[in-house]
CSV table of C-alpha atoms in Angstrom, one decimal:
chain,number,residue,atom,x,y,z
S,29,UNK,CA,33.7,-32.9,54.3
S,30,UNK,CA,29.9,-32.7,53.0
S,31,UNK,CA,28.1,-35.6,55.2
S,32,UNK,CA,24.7,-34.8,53.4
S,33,UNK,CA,22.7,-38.0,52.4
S,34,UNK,CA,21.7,-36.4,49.1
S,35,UNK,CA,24.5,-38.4,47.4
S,36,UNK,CA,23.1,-41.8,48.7
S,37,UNK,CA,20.1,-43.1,46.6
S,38,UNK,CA,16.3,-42.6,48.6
S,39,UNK,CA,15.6,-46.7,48.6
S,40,UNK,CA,17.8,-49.0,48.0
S,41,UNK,CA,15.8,-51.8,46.9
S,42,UNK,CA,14.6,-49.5,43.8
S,43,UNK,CA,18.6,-48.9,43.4
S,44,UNK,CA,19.5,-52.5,43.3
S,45,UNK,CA,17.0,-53.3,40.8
S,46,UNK,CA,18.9,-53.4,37.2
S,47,UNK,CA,18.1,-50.5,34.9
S,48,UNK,CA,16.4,-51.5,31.7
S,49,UNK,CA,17.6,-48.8,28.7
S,50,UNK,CA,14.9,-47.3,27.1
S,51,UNK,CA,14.0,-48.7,23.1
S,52,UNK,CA,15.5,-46.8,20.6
S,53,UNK,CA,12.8,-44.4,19.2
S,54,UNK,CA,11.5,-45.5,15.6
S,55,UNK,CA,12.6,-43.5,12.5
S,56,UNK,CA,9.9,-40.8,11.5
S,57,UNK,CA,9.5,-42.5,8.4
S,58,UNK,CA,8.8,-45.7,10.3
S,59,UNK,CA,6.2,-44.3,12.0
S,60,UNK,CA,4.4,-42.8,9.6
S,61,UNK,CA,4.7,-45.8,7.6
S,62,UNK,CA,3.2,-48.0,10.7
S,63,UNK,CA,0.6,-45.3,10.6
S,64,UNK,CA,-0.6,-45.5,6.9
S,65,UNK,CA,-0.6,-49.4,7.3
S,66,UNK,CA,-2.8,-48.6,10.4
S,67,UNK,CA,-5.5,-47.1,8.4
S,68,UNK,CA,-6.3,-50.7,6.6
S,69,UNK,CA,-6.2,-51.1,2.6
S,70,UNK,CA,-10.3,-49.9,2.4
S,71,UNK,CA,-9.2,-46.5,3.4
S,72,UNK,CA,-5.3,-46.2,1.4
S,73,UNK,CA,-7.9,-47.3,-1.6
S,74,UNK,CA,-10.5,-44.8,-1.1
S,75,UNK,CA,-7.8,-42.4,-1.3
S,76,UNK,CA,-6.0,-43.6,-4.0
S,77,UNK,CA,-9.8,-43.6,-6.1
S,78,UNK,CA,-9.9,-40.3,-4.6
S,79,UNK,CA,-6.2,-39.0,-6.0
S,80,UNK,CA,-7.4,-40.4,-9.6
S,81,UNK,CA,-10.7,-38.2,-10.0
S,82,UNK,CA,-9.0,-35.2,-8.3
S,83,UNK,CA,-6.1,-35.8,-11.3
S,84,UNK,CA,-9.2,-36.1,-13.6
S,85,UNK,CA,-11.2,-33.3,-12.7
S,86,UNK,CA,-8.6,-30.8,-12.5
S,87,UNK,CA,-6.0,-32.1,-15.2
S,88,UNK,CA,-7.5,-29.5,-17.7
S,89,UNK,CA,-7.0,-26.6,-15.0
S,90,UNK,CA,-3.6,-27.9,-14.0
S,91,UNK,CA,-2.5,-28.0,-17.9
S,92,UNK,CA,-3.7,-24.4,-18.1
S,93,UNK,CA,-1.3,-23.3,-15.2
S,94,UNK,CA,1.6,-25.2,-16.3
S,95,UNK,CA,1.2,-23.2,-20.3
S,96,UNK,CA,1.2,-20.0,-17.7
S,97,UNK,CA,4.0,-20.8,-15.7
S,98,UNK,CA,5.7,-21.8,-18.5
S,99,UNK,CA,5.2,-18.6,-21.1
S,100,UNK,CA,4.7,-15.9,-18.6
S,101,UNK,CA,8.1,-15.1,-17.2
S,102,UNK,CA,6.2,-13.1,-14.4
S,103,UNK,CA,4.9,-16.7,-13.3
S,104,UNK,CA,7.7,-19.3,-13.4
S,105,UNK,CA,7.6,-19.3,-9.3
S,106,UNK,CA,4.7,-21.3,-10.0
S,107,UNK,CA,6.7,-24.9,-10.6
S,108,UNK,CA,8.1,-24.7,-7.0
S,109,UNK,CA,5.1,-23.7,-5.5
S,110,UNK,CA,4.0,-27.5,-4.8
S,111,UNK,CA,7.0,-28.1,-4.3
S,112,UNK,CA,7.1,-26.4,-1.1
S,113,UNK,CA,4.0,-27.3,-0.2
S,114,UNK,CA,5.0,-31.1,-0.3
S,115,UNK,CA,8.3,-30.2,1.4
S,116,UNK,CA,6.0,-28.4,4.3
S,117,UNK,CA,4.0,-31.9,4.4
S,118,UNK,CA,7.0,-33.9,4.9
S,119,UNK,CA,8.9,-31.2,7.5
S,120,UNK,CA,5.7,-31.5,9.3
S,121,UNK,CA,5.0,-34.9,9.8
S,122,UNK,CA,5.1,-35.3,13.0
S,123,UNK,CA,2.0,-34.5,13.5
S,124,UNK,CA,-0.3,-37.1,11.9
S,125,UNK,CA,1.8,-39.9,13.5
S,126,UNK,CA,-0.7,-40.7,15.5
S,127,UNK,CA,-3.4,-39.4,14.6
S,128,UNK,CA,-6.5,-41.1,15.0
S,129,UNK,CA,-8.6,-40.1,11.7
S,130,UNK,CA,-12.4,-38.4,12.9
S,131,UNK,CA,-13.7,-36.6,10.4
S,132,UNK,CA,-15.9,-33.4,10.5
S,133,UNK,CA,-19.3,-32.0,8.7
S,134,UNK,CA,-17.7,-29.0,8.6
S,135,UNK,CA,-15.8,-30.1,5.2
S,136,UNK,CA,-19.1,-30.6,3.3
S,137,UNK,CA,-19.2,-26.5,3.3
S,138,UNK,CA,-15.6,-26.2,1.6
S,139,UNK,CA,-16.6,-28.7,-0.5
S,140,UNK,CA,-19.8,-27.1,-1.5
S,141,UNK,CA,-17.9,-23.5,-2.1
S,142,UNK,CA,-15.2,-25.4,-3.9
S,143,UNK,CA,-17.9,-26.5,-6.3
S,144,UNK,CA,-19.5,-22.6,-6.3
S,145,UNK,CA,-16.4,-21.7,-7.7
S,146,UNK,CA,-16.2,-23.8,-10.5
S,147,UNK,CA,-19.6,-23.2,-11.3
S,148,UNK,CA,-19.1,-19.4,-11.4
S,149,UNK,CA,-15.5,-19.8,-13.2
S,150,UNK,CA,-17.5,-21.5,-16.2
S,151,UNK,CA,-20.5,-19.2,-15.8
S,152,UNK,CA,-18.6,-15.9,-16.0
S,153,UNK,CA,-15.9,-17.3,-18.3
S,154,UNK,CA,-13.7,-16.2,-15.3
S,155,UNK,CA,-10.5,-19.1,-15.9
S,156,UNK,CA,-8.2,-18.9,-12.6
S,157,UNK,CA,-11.0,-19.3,-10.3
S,158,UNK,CA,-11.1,-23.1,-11.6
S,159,UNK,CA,-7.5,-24.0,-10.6
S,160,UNK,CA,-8.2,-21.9,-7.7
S,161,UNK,CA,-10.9,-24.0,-6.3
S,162,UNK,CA,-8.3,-26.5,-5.6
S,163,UNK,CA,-7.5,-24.5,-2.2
S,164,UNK,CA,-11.1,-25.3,-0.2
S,165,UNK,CA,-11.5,-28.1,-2.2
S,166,UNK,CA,-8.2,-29.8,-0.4
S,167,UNK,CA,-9.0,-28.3,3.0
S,168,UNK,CA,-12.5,-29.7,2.6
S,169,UNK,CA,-11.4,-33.2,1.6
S,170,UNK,CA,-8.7,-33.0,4.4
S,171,UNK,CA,-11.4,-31.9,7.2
S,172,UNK,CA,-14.2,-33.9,6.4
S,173,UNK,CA,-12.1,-36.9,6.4
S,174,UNK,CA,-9.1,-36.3,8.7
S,175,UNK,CA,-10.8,-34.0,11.0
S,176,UNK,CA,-9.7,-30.7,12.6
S,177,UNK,CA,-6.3,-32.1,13.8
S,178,UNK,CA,-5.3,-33.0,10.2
S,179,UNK,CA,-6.3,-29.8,8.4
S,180,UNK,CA,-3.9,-28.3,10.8
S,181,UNK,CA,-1.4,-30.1,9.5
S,182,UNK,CA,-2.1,-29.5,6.4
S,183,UNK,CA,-3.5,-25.9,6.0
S,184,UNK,CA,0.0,-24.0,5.4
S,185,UNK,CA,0.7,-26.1,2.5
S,186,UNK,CA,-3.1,-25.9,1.3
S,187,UNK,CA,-2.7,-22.3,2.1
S,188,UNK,CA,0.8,-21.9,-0.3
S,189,UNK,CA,-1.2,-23.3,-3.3
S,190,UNK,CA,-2.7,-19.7,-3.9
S,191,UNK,CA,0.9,-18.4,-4.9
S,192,UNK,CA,0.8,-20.9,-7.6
S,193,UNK,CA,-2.4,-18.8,-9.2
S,194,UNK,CA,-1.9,-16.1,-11.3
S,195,UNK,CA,-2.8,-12.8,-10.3
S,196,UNK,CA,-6.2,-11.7,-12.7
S,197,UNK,CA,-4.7,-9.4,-15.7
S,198,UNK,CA,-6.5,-6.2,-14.2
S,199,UNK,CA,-4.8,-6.4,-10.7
S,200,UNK,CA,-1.3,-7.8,-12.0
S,201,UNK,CA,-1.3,-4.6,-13.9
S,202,UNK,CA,-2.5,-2.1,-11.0
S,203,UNK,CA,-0.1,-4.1,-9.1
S,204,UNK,CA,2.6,-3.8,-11.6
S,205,UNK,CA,1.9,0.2,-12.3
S,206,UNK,CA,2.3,0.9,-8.6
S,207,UNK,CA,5.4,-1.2,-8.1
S,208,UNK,CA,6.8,0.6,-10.9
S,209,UNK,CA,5.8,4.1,-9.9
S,210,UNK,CA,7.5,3.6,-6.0
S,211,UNK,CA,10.4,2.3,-7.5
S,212,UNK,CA,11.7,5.3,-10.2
S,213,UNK,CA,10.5,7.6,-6.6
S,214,UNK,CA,13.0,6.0,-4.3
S,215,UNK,CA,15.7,5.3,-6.5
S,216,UNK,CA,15.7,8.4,-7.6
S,217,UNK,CA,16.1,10.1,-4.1
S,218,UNK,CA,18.4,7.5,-3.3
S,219,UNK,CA,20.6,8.4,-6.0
S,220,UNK,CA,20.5,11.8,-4.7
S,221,UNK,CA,21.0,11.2,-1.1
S,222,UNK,CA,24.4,9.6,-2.8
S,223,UNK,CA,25.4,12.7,-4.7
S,224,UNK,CA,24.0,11.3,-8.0
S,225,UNK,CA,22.8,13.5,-10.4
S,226,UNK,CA,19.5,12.6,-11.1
S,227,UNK,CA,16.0,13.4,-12.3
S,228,UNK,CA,12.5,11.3,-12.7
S,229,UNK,CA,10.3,11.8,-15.5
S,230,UNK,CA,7.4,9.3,-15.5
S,231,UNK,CA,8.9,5.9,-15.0
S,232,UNK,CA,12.9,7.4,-16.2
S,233,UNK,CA,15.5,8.3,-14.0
S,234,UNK,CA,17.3,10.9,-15.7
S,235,UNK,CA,21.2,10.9,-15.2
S,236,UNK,CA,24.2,12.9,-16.6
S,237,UNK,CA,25.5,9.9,-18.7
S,238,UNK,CA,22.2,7.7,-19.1
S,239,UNK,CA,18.4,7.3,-18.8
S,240,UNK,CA,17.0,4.2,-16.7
S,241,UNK,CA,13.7,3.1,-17.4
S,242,UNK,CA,11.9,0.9,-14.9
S,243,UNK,CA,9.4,-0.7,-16.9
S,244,UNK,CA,7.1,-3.3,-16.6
S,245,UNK,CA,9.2,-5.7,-16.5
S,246,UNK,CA,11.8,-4.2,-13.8
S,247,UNK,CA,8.7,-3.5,-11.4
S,248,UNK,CA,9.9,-6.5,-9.1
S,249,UNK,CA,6.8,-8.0,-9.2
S,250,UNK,CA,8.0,-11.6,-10.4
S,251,UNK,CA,10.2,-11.8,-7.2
S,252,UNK,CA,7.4,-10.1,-4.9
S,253,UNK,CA,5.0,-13.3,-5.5
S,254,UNK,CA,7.8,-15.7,-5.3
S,255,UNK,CA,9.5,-13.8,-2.2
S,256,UNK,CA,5.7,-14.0,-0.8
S,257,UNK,CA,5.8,-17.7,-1.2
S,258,UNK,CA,8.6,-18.1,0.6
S,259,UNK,CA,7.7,-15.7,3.6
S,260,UNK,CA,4.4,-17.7,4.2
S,261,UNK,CA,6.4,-20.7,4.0
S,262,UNK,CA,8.6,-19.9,6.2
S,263,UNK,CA,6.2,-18.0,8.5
S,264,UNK,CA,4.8,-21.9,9.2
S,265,UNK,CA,7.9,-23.7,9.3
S,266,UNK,CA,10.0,-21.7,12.3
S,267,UNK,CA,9.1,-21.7,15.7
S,268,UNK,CA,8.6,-18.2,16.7
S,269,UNK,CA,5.4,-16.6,18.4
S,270,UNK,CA,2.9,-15.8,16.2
S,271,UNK,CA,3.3,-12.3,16.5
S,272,UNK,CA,7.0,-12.9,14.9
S,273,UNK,CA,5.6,-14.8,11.8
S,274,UNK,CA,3.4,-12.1,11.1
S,275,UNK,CA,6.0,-9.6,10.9
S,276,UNK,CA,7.3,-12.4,8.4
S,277,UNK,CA,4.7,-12.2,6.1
S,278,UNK,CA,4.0,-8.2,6.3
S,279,UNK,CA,7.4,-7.4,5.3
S,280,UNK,CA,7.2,-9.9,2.2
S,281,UNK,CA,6.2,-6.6,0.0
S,282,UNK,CA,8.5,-3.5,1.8
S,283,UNK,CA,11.7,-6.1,1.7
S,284,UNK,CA,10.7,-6.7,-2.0
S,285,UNK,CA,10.2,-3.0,-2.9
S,286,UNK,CA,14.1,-2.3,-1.4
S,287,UNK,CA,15.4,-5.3,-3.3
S,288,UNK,CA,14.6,-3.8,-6.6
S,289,UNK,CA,15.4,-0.6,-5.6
S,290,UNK,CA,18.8,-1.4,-4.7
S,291,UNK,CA,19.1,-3.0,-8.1
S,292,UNK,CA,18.1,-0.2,-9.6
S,293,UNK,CA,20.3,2.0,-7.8
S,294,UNK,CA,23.1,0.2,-8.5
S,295,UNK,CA,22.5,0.1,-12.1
S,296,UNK,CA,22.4,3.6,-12.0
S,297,UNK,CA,25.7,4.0,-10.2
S,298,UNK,CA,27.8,1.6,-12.3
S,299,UNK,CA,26.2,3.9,-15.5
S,300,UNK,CA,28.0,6.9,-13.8
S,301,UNK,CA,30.9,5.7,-12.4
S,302,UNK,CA,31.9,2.4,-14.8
S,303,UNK,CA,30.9,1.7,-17.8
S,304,UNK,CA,27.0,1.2,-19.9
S,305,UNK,CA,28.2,-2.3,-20.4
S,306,UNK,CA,28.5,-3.1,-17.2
S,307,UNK,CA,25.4,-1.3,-15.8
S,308,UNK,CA,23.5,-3.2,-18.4
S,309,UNK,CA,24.9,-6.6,-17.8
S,310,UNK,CA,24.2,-5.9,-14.0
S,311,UNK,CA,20.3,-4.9,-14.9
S,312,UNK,CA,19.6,-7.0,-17.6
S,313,UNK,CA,21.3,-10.5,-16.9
S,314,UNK,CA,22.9,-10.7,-13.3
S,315,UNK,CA,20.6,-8.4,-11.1
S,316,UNK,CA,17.8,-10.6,-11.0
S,317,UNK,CA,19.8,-13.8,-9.7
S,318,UNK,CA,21.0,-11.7,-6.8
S,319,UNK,CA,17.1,-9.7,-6.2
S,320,UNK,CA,16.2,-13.3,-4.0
S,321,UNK,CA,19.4,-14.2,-1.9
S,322,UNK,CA,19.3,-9.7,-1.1
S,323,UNK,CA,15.7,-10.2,0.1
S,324,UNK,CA,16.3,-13.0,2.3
S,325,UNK,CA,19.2,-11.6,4.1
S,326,UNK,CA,17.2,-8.5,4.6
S,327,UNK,CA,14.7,-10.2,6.6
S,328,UNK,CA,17.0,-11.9,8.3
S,329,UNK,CA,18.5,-8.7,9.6
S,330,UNK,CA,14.9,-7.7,10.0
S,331,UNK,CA,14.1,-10.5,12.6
S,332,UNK,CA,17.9,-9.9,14.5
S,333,UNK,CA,16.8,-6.5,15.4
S,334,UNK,CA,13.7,-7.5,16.3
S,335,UNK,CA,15.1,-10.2,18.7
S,336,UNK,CA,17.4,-7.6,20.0
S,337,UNK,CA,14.5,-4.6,20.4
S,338,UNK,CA,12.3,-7.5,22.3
S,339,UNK,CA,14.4,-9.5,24.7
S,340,UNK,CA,12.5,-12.1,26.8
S,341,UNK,CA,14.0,-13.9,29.9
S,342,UNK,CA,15.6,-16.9,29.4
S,343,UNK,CA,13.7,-19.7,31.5
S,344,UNK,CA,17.5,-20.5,33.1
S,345,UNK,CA,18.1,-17.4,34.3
S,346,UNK,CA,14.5,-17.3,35.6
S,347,UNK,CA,16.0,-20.6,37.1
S,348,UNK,CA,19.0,-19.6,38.8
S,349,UNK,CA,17.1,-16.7,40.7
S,350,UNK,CA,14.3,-18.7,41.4
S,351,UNK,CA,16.4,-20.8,44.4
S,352,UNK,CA,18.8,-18.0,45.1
S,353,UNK,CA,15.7,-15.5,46.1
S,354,UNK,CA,14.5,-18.6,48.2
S,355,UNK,CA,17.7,-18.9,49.8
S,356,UNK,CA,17.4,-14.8,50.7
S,357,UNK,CA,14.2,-15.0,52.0
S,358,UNK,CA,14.7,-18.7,54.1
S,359,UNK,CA,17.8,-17.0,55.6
S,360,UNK,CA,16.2,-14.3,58.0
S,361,UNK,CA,13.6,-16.7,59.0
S,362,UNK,CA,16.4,-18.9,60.3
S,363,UNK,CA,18.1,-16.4,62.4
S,364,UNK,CA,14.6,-14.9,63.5
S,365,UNK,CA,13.9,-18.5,64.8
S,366,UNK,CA,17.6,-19.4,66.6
S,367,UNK,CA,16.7,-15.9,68.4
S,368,UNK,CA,13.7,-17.0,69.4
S,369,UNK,CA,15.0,-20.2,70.6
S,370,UNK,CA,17.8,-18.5,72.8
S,371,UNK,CA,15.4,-15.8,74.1
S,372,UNK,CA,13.1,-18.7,75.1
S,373,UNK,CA,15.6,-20.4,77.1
S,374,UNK,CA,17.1,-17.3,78.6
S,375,UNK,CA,13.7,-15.8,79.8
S,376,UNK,CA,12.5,-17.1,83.5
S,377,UNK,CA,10.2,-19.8,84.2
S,378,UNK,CA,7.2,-18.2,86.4
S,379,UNK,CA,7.0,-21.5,88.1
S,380,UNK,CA,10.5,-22.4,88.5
S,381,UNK,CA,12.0,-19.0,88.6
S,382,UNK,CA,14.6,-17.4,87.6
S,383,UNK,CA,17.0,-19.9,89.8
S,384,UNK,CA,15.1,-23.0,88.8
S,385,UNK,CA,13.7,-23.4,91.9
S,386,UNK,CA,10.1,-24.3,92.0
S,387,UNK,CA,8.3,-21.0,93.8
S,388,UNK,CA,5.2,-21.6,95.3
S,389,UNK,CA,2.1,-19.6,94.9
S,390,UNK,CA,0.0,-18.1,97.2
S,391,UNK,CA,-4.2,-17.9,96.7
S,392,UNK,CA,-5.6,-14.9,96.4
């Protein structure tokens, strides 16, 4: 039977004493309702004035995204763009619960390049800098007013706003041409490496049955920006060392690259092996709904090898071996002392003796 103490409680009088439950803990939304009612109506009204001349002041810019999103299929990604951005707002609320506003100078100098680049985007008749302004414009507003602590809430969903800018016409075609060019390379030796026969001319993968062109339009750079989005988004939203997230946004572009080629690649195997019809329902109409959900679960195989090439110690296990090495090392020191103890009582007395007898002592 165990007659150790630890069971009984340490003082009694604490033990005796009734235990109050804790309150249940307030809703988020609660609190960060509690919160905005904290700041007092001067400030929710300065912001709303505030809301009203950014609306004002940028509604012309904003229209001219919206006609770009809108006609340029290459662009449509750019109506969910805020969207995310508010959904990384609200998934990160926690943090300006309680915060205590105290602003910083330092936003005067966003502000001021905010106001440079709309000054050199009428200047130099150069259009996407103006609804790109928005970007230090926001993180100026946000530091000067909320402080340091509040633009880190909100600088990944400041940051996600560039996505929602179209690339200028000289680098989306650069981009585009190079996207295009790596694509018809490693398709084509993919369709090889399958027994395929084929052949690139150009942009054209020559086959025994058909030719695929991967034009413009097939480059993959549509679902490179929006795949880009999503990687920075999610890059800020999972908790993962930093080293982790960015991995997440570095393979945005390679994991985009294989997604098209694998479209393409398939294409080119249902042209030899099925039927034209089918090859180009697959490129034309279905292919592109399926170039997203293949990206994501390709980085999601990305970061399960990565956990599995870097495996850290579990803080339980580091835990468990923590006492047990304690108990190794506290058990020698035992024995060493009950030796000691028994070697202490066995060893003679030089007053006493080995008898017990008390010996006298002579002088010298």
């Amino acid at each position: 039977m165990d007659s150790s103490p630890s069971h009984l409680p340490e003082n009694p009088a604490v033990a005796a004493t009734p235990q109050v439950p804790d309150a249940a803990p307030k809703p988020t939304i609660a609190r960060v309702g509690e919160w905005l009612v904290g700041l007092g109506p001067a400030t929710l009204a300065g912001a709303a004035v505030l809301i009203a001349v950014l609306a004002v002041t940028y509604g012309s810019a904003m229209a001219m995204l919206a006609n770009r999103w809108w006609k340029d299929a290459d662009q449509v990604h750019g109506f969910l763009v805020p969207v995310f951005a508010g959904v990384i707002l609200w998934i990160r609320r926690d943090m300006v619960v309680d915060l205590a506003p105290r602003g910083s100078l330092w936003g005067l100098a966003l502000l001021f390049v905010a106001g440079a680049m709309r000054w050199a985007s009428a200047y130099f008749f150069f259009a996407l800098l103006d609804p790109l302004s928005i970007v230090p414009l926001l993180a100026g507003i946000v530091l000067f007013a909320g402080g340091w602590r509040a633009l880190r809430w909100a600088a990944p969903a400041i940051g996600l706003l560039v996505f929602m800018v179209p690339l200028p016409g000289f680098a989306a075609g650069l981009l585009s041409h190079q996207l295009q060019r790596v694509g018809t390379i490693v398709s084509t030796y993919t369709l090889q490496t399958i027994g395929m026969p084929a052949v690139s001319q150009g942009n054209v993968i020559l086959l025994s049955e058909a030719q695929l062109g991967v034009v413009e339009a097939c480059s993959g750079i549509r679902m490179m920006m929006l795949f880009f989005a999503v990687c920075f988004a999610y890059a800020f939203l999972v908790k993962r060392p930093l080293l982790d997230r960015a991995l997440i946004i570095v393979s945005a572009m390679p994991i985009a690259v294989l997604a098209n080629v694998a479209r393409i690649v398939t294409t080119g195997v249902l042209h030899e092996l099925v039927s034209h019809e089918a090859a180009d329902t697959l490129f034309h109409d279905l292919a592109g709904w399926f170039m997203m959900p293949l990206a994501v679960v390709m980085l999601w195989g990305e970061m399960a090898l990565w956990d599995r090439l870097l495996i850290a110690p579990r803080p339980a296990a580091r835990a468990g071996v923590a006492p047990a090495a304690a108990a190794l090392a506290a058990g020698p020191r035992k024995k060493a002392t009950r030796v000691r103890n028994r070697a202490a009582s066995t060893a003679p007395n030089p007053k006493t003796g080995p008898s017990g007898k008390t010996t006298g002592t002579k002088a010298p």
